[in-house]
Amino acid sequence: MLILPDELLCLITSHLPNRDIKNVRLANKRLRSTSTLRFERVFLSPSYKNIEVLRAIAEHIEFRNQVKELVYDDARFAKYTVWREGEVLHEWEDERKPTSEFLLKCEKNLSLVGGHVAGLVRARTGADPKPDEVLMEFDDNVALYQRLYEEQQEIIDQGLDVSALGDALLAFPSLERVTLTSEAHQLGIHAPRYPTPLIKSFPPSFNYPAPWPWSGRFDDHNAISVKPWVEVKNCWRGFSLVLQELTNCERRIPAFTIDVNRNTTGIAHQFLVRRSPELVNLEKICENLERLDLAINIGQCDTFNGFRHLASGHLRHALSKAIRLRYFSLHTSALARDIKGFGDSMADDFTDALRSIPLESWPNLRHLTLSHFLVRSENLLRFLSQLPPGISSLEFVDIKILDMQWAELLEQFKTRLHYEGRKPHIAIALSQEVASRKIWMRSEIARFMDGGENPFVVSSSGNEIRRGFGTVRDDFDESFEEPWG
């Protein structure tokens, strides 16, 4: 390998992950000079480790110029009561329940990796535990988790992550996107979506409840969804502080993304009820945005008040300021099966949510994604007919059409939607029994729009895909792909 010219060595190592580049750089001085670590993404959370690494990259004259994305991890550690040795836990002792939940969640983690701590080590490192490796016991897990929680609260109390975020927005000259996420530890601790410096620093056998914030499917979801925003906004602390710092920032950051990985969660709909400080700040940053990905938790599945709040006009007013917008995605926490039995009168409230999107204010829009929506066919067709002529791609993820099936609606797309420019690429995704797995259709729809066979057939049981059409993909595993049917 050393006989190769430097230019070729640089090209080869540019395709390696950082983990391998670190090993290559240790080999000799020449490989160190031709193997450059890449830091296109940095992480921040109320964690000393994440703040330390962020500031180290910001102070490095070479690495700081590489950073294009800053991810704020809003998944906070919860407070658990320590399970003292020899202490008997009873289910009626409420103050002891958190510790029992800690144990149950740790057991669930192990069930995903073969039932043993060794499986957790193997999933994280790709190798079996070393013969002399000391695996962490339950008490060790609780003690480390407790320390992480205390450090987190200390940082929040002192606002250290807030000041670090403000500094970081100015420190990285190539920064293009700020991402706020609830999904850093998902699908689970054995396969985190975002391997932050903190997560990578954990001992391989560390077993802990994976934080999943923002009141998703569980944990008082319904109770929180009916309270005023001012009473619950601390659950979405990262949302508030990221918007505030972006508003205060002296430079223009062109992209803001809320990443929930299509999960049934998002920012609480209550912030849309009136002009909350967060909605005002969102309106301010919209003036600079070219890309915006929003995820809204629309509330209890028996009322879904969030759909009404989407249509209230406050969000539309804020989004109308995004006159530079080229890419827009709007996801809600609704599931089609939850709204299947609702009557027409209630459904009308839900389908009005399309009114929150001011297409007339976005002449430069190129891409649009709608995810987890309930629509009437006529409303959707009218909405799509207003798209700007430069639109190049459309995505519909788990869209429930109230009065028509996709087989019929695609025919309407073909005959009623006439685009001045070239036809936009259309993608449709429908969930399977495993929520993270969806059947995607892209090329099949393109062929249909050009005169090919409709990938859907009308069925009494709902949307039915023709055999041999569609590809199954997994939201948590980018490598997973198999033909449908």
Short mmCIF file of C-alpha atoms in Angstrom, two decimals:
data_model
loop_
_atom_site.label_atom_id
_atom_site.label_comp_id
_atom_site.label_asym_id
_atom_site.label_seq_id
_atom_site.Cartn_x
_atom_site.Cartn_y
_atom_site.Cartn_z
CA MET A 1 0.00 0.00 0.00
CA LEU A 2 2.86 2.38 0.76
CA ILE A 3 4.07 2.19 -2.85
CA LEU A 4 0.95 4.06 -3.93
CA PRO A 5 1.17 7.81 -4.54
CA ASP A 6 -0.20 10.14 -1.86
CA GLU A 7 -3.12 11.20 -4.04
CA LEU A 8 -4.33 7.60 -4.36
CA LEU A 9 -3.85 6.94 -0.64
CA CYS A 10 -5.98 9.99 0.14
CA LEU A 11 -8.67 8.74 -2.24
CA ILE A 12 -8.71 5.26 -0.69
CA THR A 13 -8.85 6.43 2.92
CA SER A 14 -11.59 8.94 2.07
CA HIS A 15 -13.96 5.97 1.71
CA LEU A 16 -13.13 4.53 5.15
CA PRO A 17 -15.17 5.23 8.29
CA ASN A 18 -13.46 7.27 11.01
CA ARG A 19 -13.00 4.17 13.16
CA ASP A 20 -10.79 2.57 10.49
CA ILE A 21 -9.04 5.83 9.65
CA LYS A 22 -7.92 6.13 13.27
CA ASN A 23 -6.21 2.73 13.02
CA VAL A 24 -4.60 3.58 9.67
CA ARG A 25 -3.19 6.82 11.09
CA LEU A 26 -1.42 4.86 13.82
CA ALA A 27 0.57 2.82 11.28
CA ASN A 28 3.18 5.42 10.30
CA LYS A 29 3.78 9.11 9.67
CA ARG A 30 2.98 8.97 5.94
CA LEU A 31 -0.37 7.26 6.42
CA ARG A 32 -1.18 9.75 9.15
CA SER A 33 -0.62 12.64 6.74
CA THR A 34 -2.72 11.06 3.97
CA SER A 35 -5.58 9.82 6.17
CA THR A 36 -7.76 12.68 7.33
CA LEU A 37 -10.47 12.21 9.91
CA ARG A 38 -13.88 13.52 8.87
CA PHE A 39 -16.11 15.54 11.14
CA GLU A 40 -19.04 16.57 8.96
CA ARG A 41 -21.46 16.07 11.87
CA VAL A 42 -21.12 17.11 15.52
CA PHE A 43 -23.34 16.35 18.50
CA LEU A 44 -24.58 18.29 21.50
CA SER A 45 -26.68 17.42 24.54
CA PRO A 46 -26.60 18.06 28.30
CA SER A 47 -23.51 15.83 28.56
CA TYR A 48 -19.97 16.78 29.53
CA LYS A 49 -18.56 14.31 27.00
CA ASN A 50 -20.60 15.69 24.07
CA ILE A 51 -19.82 19.30 25.03
CA GLU A 52 -16.11 18.50 25.42
CA VAL A 53 -15.86 16.87 21.97
CA LEU A 54 -17.92 19.62 20.34
CA ARG A 55 -15.64 22.33 21.70
CA ALA A 56 -12.50 20.38 20.78
CA ILE A 57 -13.64 20.14 17.15
CA ALA A 58 -14.65 23.82 17.15
CA GLU A 59 -11.14 24.78 18.30
CA HIS A 60 -9.35 22.61 15.70
CA ILE A 61 -8.38 24.73 12.72
CA GLU A 62 -8.89 21.88 10.20
CA PHE A 63 -11.77 19.87 11.65
CA ARG A 64 -14.06 22.83 12.29
CA ASN A 65 -14.14 23.66 8.58
CA GLN A 66 -15.54 20.19 7.78
CA VAL A 67 -18.64 20.40 9.97
CA LYS A 68 -21.88 20.70 7.99
CA GLU A 69 -24.45 19.48 10.51
CA LEU A 70 -25.00 19.97 14.25
CA VAL A 71 -27.29 17.43 15.94
CA TYR A 72 -28.87 18.34 19.27
CA ASP A 73 -29.86 15.16 21.12
CA ASP A 74 -32.92 15.91 23.27
CA ALA A 75 -33.11 12.41 24.77
CA ARG A 76 -32.56 13.01 28.47
CA PHE A 77 -31.84 10.48 31.17
CA ALA A 78 -34.67 9.97 33.66
CA LYS A 79 -34.45 9.96 37.44
CA TYR A 80 -34.57 6.50 38.95
CA THR A 81 -34.53 5.53 42.61
CA VAL A 82 -31.37 3.60 43.42
CA TRP A 83 -31.97 -0.06 44.24
CA ARG A 84 -29.94 -0.60 47.37
CA GLU A 85 -28.38 -3.98 48.03
CA GLY A 86 -30.61 -6.23 50.09
CA GLU A 87 -33.62 -3.95 49.79
CA VAL A 88 -36.92 -5.68 49.08
CA LEU A 89 -39.01 -4.01 46.40
CA HIS A 90 -42.78 -4.20 46.50
CA GLU A 91 -44.99 -3.20 43.63
CA TRP A 92 -47.18 -1.10 45.94
CA GLU A 93 -44.24 1.11 46.92
CA ASP A 94 -44.62 3.83 44.31
CA GLU A 95 -41.29 5.46 45.09
CA ARG A 96 -39.54 2.19 44.25
CA LYS A 97 -41.33 1.64 40.93
CA PRO A 98 -38.81 3.54 38.78
CA THR A 99 -36.06 1.13 39.78
CA SER A 100 -38.19 -1.86 38.90
CA GLU A 101 -38.84 -0.24 35.52
CA PHE A 102 -35.10 0.22 35.09
CA LEU A 103 -34.64 -3.52 35.57
CA LEU A 104 -37.48 -4.42 33.19
CA LYS A 105 -36.13 -2.17 30.45
CA CYS A 106 -32.65 -3.62 30.87
CA GLU A 107 -34.10 -7.10 30.53
CA LYS A 108 -35.91 -6.02 27.37
CA ASN A 109 -32.62 -4.70 25.97
CA LEU A 110 -31.02 -8.10 26.50
CA SER A 111 -33.97 -9.87 24.86
CA LEU A 112 -33.04 -8.07 21.63
CA VAL A 113 -29.49 -9.42 21.65
CA GLY A 114 -29.93 -13.05 22.68
CA GLY A 115 -30.77 -12.61 26.36
CA HIS A 116 -27.22 -12.15 27.65
CA VAL A 117 -24.88 -9.25 28.37
CA ALA A 118 -22.37 -10.88 26.03
CA GLY A 119 -24.85 -10.33 23.21
CA LEU A 120 -24.96 -6.63 24.04
CA VAL A 121 -21.17 -6.44 23.86
CA ARG A 122 -21.22 -8.31 20.56
CA ALA A 123 -23.85 -5.98 19.08
CA ARG A 124 -21.85 -2.91 20.05
CA THR A 125 -18.33 -4.03 19.20
CA GLY A 126 -18.82 -6.75 16.61
CA ALA A 127 -16.86 -9.21 18.77
CA ASP A 128 -17.38 -11.46 21.77
CA PRO A 129 -16.30 -10.16 25.18
CA LYS A 130 -12.63 -10.71 25.94
CA PRO A 131 -11.89 -13.56 28.36
CA ASP A 132 -10.68 -11.14 31.02
CA GLU A 133 -13.38 -8.51 30.40
CA VAL A 134 -15.45 -7.66 33.46
CA LEU A 135 -19.10 -7.34 32.48
CA MET A 136 -21.19 -4.78 34.31
CA GLU A 137 -23.69 -5.99 36.89
CA PHE A 138 -27.09 -4.42 37.53
CA ASP A 139 -25.84 -2.27 40.43
CA ASP A 140 -22.99 -0.99 38.23
CA ASN A 141 -25.48 -0.03 35.52
CA VAL A 142 -27.65 1.88 37.99
CA ALA A 143 -24.65 3.70 39.48
CA LEU A 144 -23.32 4.84 36.09
CA TYR A 145 -26.78 5.85 34.92
CA GLN A 146 -27.30 7.85 38.11
CA ARG A 147 -24.03 9.71 37.54
CA LEU A 148 -25.03 10.51 33.96
CA TYR A 149 -28.36 11.84 35.19
CA GLU A 150 -26.75 14.04 37.84
CA GLU A 151 -24.24 15.45 35.34
CA GLN A 152 -27.08 16.14 32.91
CA GLN A 153 -29.08 18.06 35.52
CA GLU A 154 -26.00 20.03 36.54
CA ILE A 155 -25.42 21.09 32.93
CA ILE A 156 -29.07 22.05 32.48
CA ASP A 157 -29.07 24.09 35.69
CA GLN A 158 -25.97 25.99 34.57
CA GLY A 159 -27.04 26.29 30.93
CA LEU A 160 -23.74 24.86 29.70
CA ASP A 161 -25.29 23.22 26.65
CA VAL A 162 -27.05 26.47 25.75
CA SER A 163 -23.80 28.44 25.72
CA ALA A 164 -22.07 25.62 23.81
CA LEU A 165 -24.79 25.71 21.16
CA GLY A 166 -24.55 29.46 20.76
CA ASP A 167 -20.78 29.24 20.34
CA ALA A 168 -21.00 26.29 17.94
CA LEU A 169 -23.37 28.05 15.53
CA LEU A 170 -20.63 30.62 14.93
CA ALA A 171 -17.62 28.30 15.18
CA PHE A 172 -18.28 26.11 12.14
CA PRO A 173 -18.04 28.16 8.92
CA SER A 174 -19.46 25.36 6.70
CA LEU A 175 -22.45 24.60 8.95
CA GLU A 176 -25.55 24.02 6.80
CA ARG A 177 -28.02 22.23 9.03
CA VAL A 178 -29.16 22.02 12.64
CA THR A 179 -30.99 18.82 13.54
CA LEU A 180 -33.05 18.29 16.68
CA THR A 181 -33.73 14.64 17.46
CA SER A 182 -35.45 12.38 19.95
CA GLU A 183 -34.00 9.27 18.34
CA ALA A 184 -30.31 9.15 19.33
CA HIS A 185 -30.72 5.92 21.34
CA GLN A 186 -33.29 4.27 19.03
CA LEU A 187 -33.81 1.49 17.82
CA GLY A 188 -32.16 0.57 21.14
CA ILE A 189 -28.92 0.83 23.05
CA HIS A 190 -27.47 -1.99 20.91
CA ALA A 191 -28.04 -0.02 17.69
CA PRO A 192 -28.28 3.75 18.32
CA ARG A 193 -29.39 5.93 15.43
CA TYR A 194 -26.85 8.60 16.36
CA PRO A 195 -23.63 7.22 17.94
CA THR A 196 -22.78 10.39 19.86
CA PRO A 197 -19.43 10.72 21.67
CA LEU A 198 -21.26 10.04 24.92
CA ILE A 199 -22.87 6.86 23.62
CA LYS A 200 -19.57 5.65 22.13
CA SER A 201 -17.84 6.24 25.48
CA PHE A 202 -20.11 3.79 27.33
CA PRO A 203 -18.59 0.48 28.46
CA PRO A 204 -19.66 -2.23 25.97
CA SER A 205 -21.63 -4.06 28.66
CA PHE A 206 -23.43 -0.97 30.01
CA ASN A 207 -27.16 -1.74 30.07
CA TYR A 208 -29.62 1.10 30.64
CA PRO A 209 -33.14 2.24 29.66
CA ALA A 210 -32.84 3.94 26.28
CA PRO A 211 -34.18 7.50 26.67
CA TRP A 212 -37.06 8.27 24.33
CA PRO A 213 -38.37 11.77 25.00
CA TRP A 214 -41.22 13.96 23.84
CA SER A 215 -44.01 11.74 25.17
CA GLY A 216 -44.29 9.25 22.39
CA ARG A 217 -46.56 6.23 22.39
CA PHE A 218 -46.11 5.64 26.10
CA ASP A 219 -45.34 7.41 29.41
CA ASP A 220 -48.28 9.74 30.10
CA HIS A 221 -48.71 10.56 26.41
CA ASN A 222 -52.42 11.27 26.71
CA ALA A 223 -52.16 13.24 29.96
CA ILE A 224 -49.49 15.56 28.58
CA SER A 225 -51.21 16.07 25.23
CA VAL A 226 -54.15 17.94 26.81
CA LYS A 227 -52.18 20.34 29.02
CA PRO A 228 -51.27 23.90 27.97
CA TRP A 229 -47.91 24.33 26.25
CA VAL A 230 -46.50 26.41 29.10
CA GLU A 231 -47.02 23.47 31.49
CA VAL A 232 -45.37 20.82 29.31
CA LYS A 233 -42.77 22.70 27.25
CA ASN A 234 -39.91 21.56 29.48
CA CYS A 235 -40.40 18.06 28.03
CA TRP A 236 -39.33 19.64 24.72
CA ARG A 237 -36.50 21.73 26.19
CA GLY A 238 -34.21 21.10 23.23
CA PHE A 239 -36.82 22.46 20.82
CA SER A 240 -37.12 25.70 22.76
CA LEU A 241 -33.40 26.32 23.18
CA VAL A 242 -32.43 25.38 19.61
CA LEU A 243 -35.03 27.77 18.19
CA GLN A 244 -33.91 30.51 20.58
CA GLU A 245 -30.23 30.13 19.67
CA LEU A 246 -30.99 29.98 15.94
CA THR A 247 -33.00 33.17 16.33
CA ASN A 248 -30.11 34.85 18.17
CA CYS A 249 -27.50 33.62 15.69
CA GLU A 250 -25.86 36.32 13.60
CA ARG A 251 -25.40 34.05 10.58
CA ARG A 252 -27.89 32.27 8.32
CA ILE A 253 -28.29 28.51 8.81
CA PRO A 254 -30.25 27.26 5.75
CA ALA A 255 -31.70 24.01 7.16
CA PHE A 256 -33.55 23.01 10.34
CA THR A 257 -34.65 19.40 10.80
CA ILE A 258 -36.67 17.69 13.52
CA ASP A 259 -35.73 14.03 13.14
CA VAL A 260 -38.09 11.45 14.66
CA ASN A 261 -37.30 8.79 12.03
CA ARG A 262 -41.01 8.58 11.16
CA ASN A 263 -41.80 7.50 14.72
CA THR A 264 -45.11 8.32 16.39
CA THR A 265 -43.79 11.35 18.22
CA GLY A 266 -42.86 14.98 17.61
CA ILE A 267 -43.20 18.44 19.09
CA ALA A 268 -46.39 18.86 21.14
CA HIS A 269 -49.19 20.41 19.09
CA GLN A 270 -49.96 22.82 21.96
CA PHE A 271 -47.22 25.19 20.84
CA LEU A 272 -49.42 25.97 17.82
CA VAL A 273 -52.52 26.98 19.81
CA ARG A 274 -51.40 30.60 20.07
CA ARG A 275 -48.28 32.60 19.27
CA SER A 276 -46.01 30.93 21.80
CA PRO A 277 -42.37 32.09 22.05
CA GLU A 278 -41.37 28.94 20.19
CA LEU A 279 -43.78 29.64 17.32
CA VAL A 280 -42.52 33.23 17.12
CA ASN A 281 -38.92 31.99 16.95
CA LEU A 282 -39.85 29.42 14.30
CA GLU A 283 -41.36 32.22 12.25
CA LYS A 284 -38.15 34.25 12.57
CA ILE A 285 -35.81 31.47 11.45
CA CYS A 286 -38.14 30.55 8.56
CA GLU A 287 -36.99 33.70 6.80
CA ASN A 288 -33.56 32.10 6.30
CA LEU A 289 -34.51 28.49 5.65
CA GLU A 290 -34.14 26.53 2.44
CA ARG A 291 -35.03 23.25 4.14
CA LEU A 292 -37.46 22.54 6.98
CA ASP A 293 -38.50 19.17 8.40
CA LEU A 294 -41.25 19.37 11.03
CA ALA A 295 -42.65 16.59 13.22
CA ILE A 296 -45.78 17.33 15.27
CA ASN A 297 -47.24 15.18 18.04
CA ILE A 298 -50.94 15.68 17.35
CA GLY A 299 -52.19 14.26 20.67
CA GLN A 300 -54.57 11.59 21.87
CA CYS A 301 -55.73 9.09 19.31
CA ASP A 302 -59.39 9.59 20.29
CA THR A 303 -59.40 13.32 19.49
CA PHE A 304 -56.15 14.23 17.68
CA ASN A 305 -56.57 17.90 18.61
CA GLY A 306 -53.24 18.61 16.97
CA PHE A 307 -54.80 18.34 13.51
CA ARG A 308 -57.13 21.21 14.42
CA HIS A 309 -54.21 23.24 15.71
CA LEU A 310 -52.30 22.59 12.49
CA ALA A 311 -55.20 24.14 10.61
CA SER A 312 -55.64 27.06 13.02
CA GLY A 313 -53.56 29.43 10.90
CA HIS A 314 -50.68 30.11 13.32
CA LEU A 315 -48.37 27.58 11.69
CA ARG A 316 -49.35 28.71 8.21
CA HIS A 317 -48.47 32.30 9.11
CA ALA A 318 -45.04 31.23 10.36
CA LEU A 319 -44.33 29.04 7.33
CA SER A 320 -45.35 31.79 4.92
CA LYS A 321 -42.15 33.61 5.92
CA ALA A 322 -40.02 30.81 4.42
CA ILE A 323 -39.88 32.33 0.95
CA ARG A 324 -36.51 30.68 0.19
CA LEU A 325 -37.79 27.17 0.98
CA ARG A 326 -36.78 24.37 -1.40
CA TYR A 327 -37.38 21.25 0.73
CA PHE A 328 -40.29 20.77 3.15
CA SER A 329 -41.42 17.76 5.17
CA LEU A 330 -44.33 17.58 7.61
CA HIS A 331 -44.82 14.49 9.77
CA THR A 332 -47.46 13.85 12.43
CA SER A 333 -47.69 11.21 15.14
CA ALA A 334 -50.99 9.83 13.79
CA LEU A 335 -51.34 6.23 12.68
CA ALA A 336 -53.88 5.32 10.00
CA ARG A 337 -55.29 2.50 12.10
CA ASP A 338 -56.03 4.95 14.96
CA ILE A 339 -58.24 7.13 12.77
CA LYS A 340 -59.84 4.39 10.71
CA GLY A 341 -63.24 4.50 12.41
CA PHE A 342 -63.74 8.25 12.76
CA GLY A 343 -66.86 9.78 11.25
CA ASP A 344 -67.01 12.35 8.47
CA SER A 345 -67.57 15.36 10.74
CA MET A 346 -64.49 14.65 12.83
CA ALA A 347 -62.49 13.72 9.74
CA ASP A 348 -63.19 17.15 8.25
CA ASP A 349 -61.25 18.70 11.14
CA PHE A 350 -58.30 16.45 10.40
CA THR A 351 -58.20 16.89 6.65
CA ASP A 352 -58.03 20.67 7.03
CA ALA A 353 -54.42 20.24 8.18
CA LEU A 354 -53.25 20.77 4.59
CA ARG A 355 -54.23 24.41 5.06
CA SER A 356 -51.15 24.86 7.25
CA ILE A 357 -48.90 24.63 4.18
CA PRO A 358 -48.68 27.96 2.26
CA LEU A 359 -47.59 26.73 -1.16
CA GLU A 360 -48.19 30.14 -2.70
CA SER A 361 -45.34 31.51 -0.55
CA TRP A 362 -42.80 28.94 -1.76
CA PRO A 363 -42.04 29.57 -5.44
CA ASN A 364 -38.71 27.73 -5.19
CA LEU A 365 -40.05 24.53 -3.62
CA ARG A 366 -38.47 21.40 -5.11
CA HIS A 367 -39.43 18.62 -2.66
CA LEU A 368 -42.47 17.95 -0.45
CA THR A 369 -43.09 15.10 2.01
CA LEU A 370 -46.37 14.49 3.82
CA SER A 371 -46.21 11.79 6.49
CA HIS A 372 -48.99 10.28 8.63
CA PHE A 373 -51.85 12.46 7.36
CA LEU A 374 -55.57 11.93 6.90
CA VAL A 375 -56.84 13.52 3.67
CA ARG A 376 -59.84 13.71 1.40
CA SER A 377 -58.98 13.01 -2.22
CA GLU A 378 -60.42 16.28 -3.56
CA ASN A 379 -58.57 18.34 -0.95
CA LEU A 380 -55.28 16.62 -1.77
CA LEU A 381 -55.75 17.03 -5.53
CA ARG A 382 -56.58 20.71 -5.10
CA PHE A 383 -53.54 21.14 -2.86
CA LEU A 384 -51.18 19.40 -5.29
CA SER A 385 -52.49 21.45 -8.21
CA GLN A 386 -51.08 24.53 -6.46
CA LEU A 387 -47.50 23.24 -6.34
CA PRO A 388 -44.94 25.52 -8.00
CA PRO A 389 -43.78 24.51 -11.49
CA GLY A 390 -40.28 23.60 -10.32
CA ILE A 391 -41.40 20.81 -7.99
CA SER A 392 -39.27 17.71 -8.65
CA SER A 393 -40.26 15.13 -6.02
CA LEU A 394 -43.21 14.22 -3.80
CA GLU A 395 -43.37 11.69 -0.97
CA PHE A 396 -46.50 10.36 0.71
CA VAL A 397 -45.79 8.23 3.79
CA ASP A 398 -48.69 6.41 5.47
CA ILE A 399 -51.31 8.76 4.06
CA LYS A 400 -54.86 7.70 4.88
CA ILE A 401 -57.26 8.72 2.09
CA LEU A 402 -60.73 8.98 3.55
CA ASP A 403 -62.89 8.58 0.44
CA MET A 404 -60.72 6.79 -2.11
CA GLN A 405 -58.00 4.17 -2.48
CA TRP A 406 -54.53 4.78 -3.89
CA ALA A 407 -55.42 2.83 -7.02
CA GLU A 408 -58.13 5.38 -7.83
CA LEU A 409 -56.20 8.43 -6.64
CA LEU A 410 -53.21 7.63 -8.83
CA GLU A 411 -55.53 7.61 -11.83
CA GLN A 412 -56.66 11.07 -10.75
CA PHE A 413 -53.01 12.16 -10.45
CA LYS A 414 -52.50 11.08 -14.02
CA THR A 415 -55.48 12.83 -15.54
CA ARG A 416 -55.93 15.94 -13.39
CA LEU A 417 -52.46 17.07 -12.36
CA HIS A 418 -50.63 18.87 -15.15
CA TYR A 419 -47.17 20.20 -14.36
CA GLU A 420 -45.60 22.86 -16.54
CA GLY A 421 -42.10 21.46 -16.10
CA ARG A 422 -41.05 17.82 -16.07
CA LYS A 423 -43.18 15.42 -14.04
CA PRO A 424 -42.15 15.22 -10.38
CA HIS A 425 -40.92 11.88 -9.03
CA ILE A 426 -43.64 10.47 -6.76
CA ALA A 427 -43.00 8.02 -3.91
CA ILE A 428 -45.63 6.30 -1.78
CA ALA A 429 -44.87 4.32 1.39
CA LEU A 430 -47.26 2.14 3.40
CA SER A 431 -46.43 0.60 6.77
CA GLN A 432 -46.48 -3.13 7.43
CA GLU A 433 -47.17 -5.00 10.65
CA VAL A 434 -43.68 -4.06 11.84
CA ALA A 435 -44.11 -0.29 12.13
CA SER A 436 -40.59 0.57 11.02
CA ARG A 437 -40.95 -1.44 7.79
CA LYS A 438 -42.68 0.14 4.86
CA ILE A 439 -43.46 -0.83 1.30
CA TRP A 440 -41.99 1.87 -0.94
CA MET A 441 -42.99 2.51 -4.53
CA ARG A 442 -41.01 4.96 -6.66
CA SER A 443 -40.06 3.52 -10.04
CA GLU A 444 -43.39 1.67 -10.19
CA ILE A 445 -45.29 4.95 -9.96
CA ALA A 446 -43.03 6.62 -12.51
CA ARG A 447 -43.76 3.80 -14.97
CA PHE A 448 -47.48 4.11 -14.29
CA MET A 449 -47.43 7.86 -14.91
CA ASP A 450 -45.74 7.12 -18.25
CA GLY A 451 -48.43 4.64 -19.30
CA GLY A 452 -47.51 1.51 -17.34
CA GLU A 453 -49.57 -0.64 -15.00
CA ASN A 454 -51.08 0.80 -11.83
CA PRO A 455 -49.12 -0.64 -8.86
CA PHE A 456 -52.33 -0.63 -6.76
CA VAL A 457 -55.58 -2.49 -7.26
CA VAL A 458 -58.98 -1.56 -5.82
CA SER A 459 -59.85 -3.91 -2.97
CA SER A 460 -62.67 -4.21 -0.43
CA SER A 461 -60.02 -4.51 2.28
CA GLY A 462 -58.35 -1.21 1.40
CA ASN A 463 -55.14 -0.34 -0.42
CA GLU A 464 -53.76 -3.45 -2.10
CA ILE A 465 -50.45 -3.59 -3.94
CA ARG A 466 -50.04 -5.76 -7.00
CA ARG A 467 -47.80 -8.77 -6.55
CA GLY A 468 -44.27 -8.03 -7.66
CA PHE A 469 -44.58 -4.28 -7.08
CA GLY A 470 -42.86 -2.32 -4.31
CA THR A 471 -39.76 -2.64 -2.13
CA VAL A 472 -39.74 -3.18 1.64
CA ARG A 473 -37.36 -0.92 3.57
CA ASP A 474 -36.73 -0.45 7.29
CA ASP A 475 -36.56 2.98 8.92
CA PHE A 476 -33.98 1.69 11.41
CA ASP A 477 -31.84 -0.37 9.06
CA GLU A 478 -30.73 1.38 5.87
CA SER A 479 -29.20 -1.85 4.56
CA PHE A 480 -32.50 -3.76 4.73
CA GLU A 481 -34.25 -4.04 1.38
CA GLU A 482 -36.33 -6.80 -0.16
CA PRO A 483 -39.00 -7.07 -2.87
CA TRP A 484 -42.62 -6.93 -1.73
CA GLY A 485 -44.80 -9.91 -2.49
#
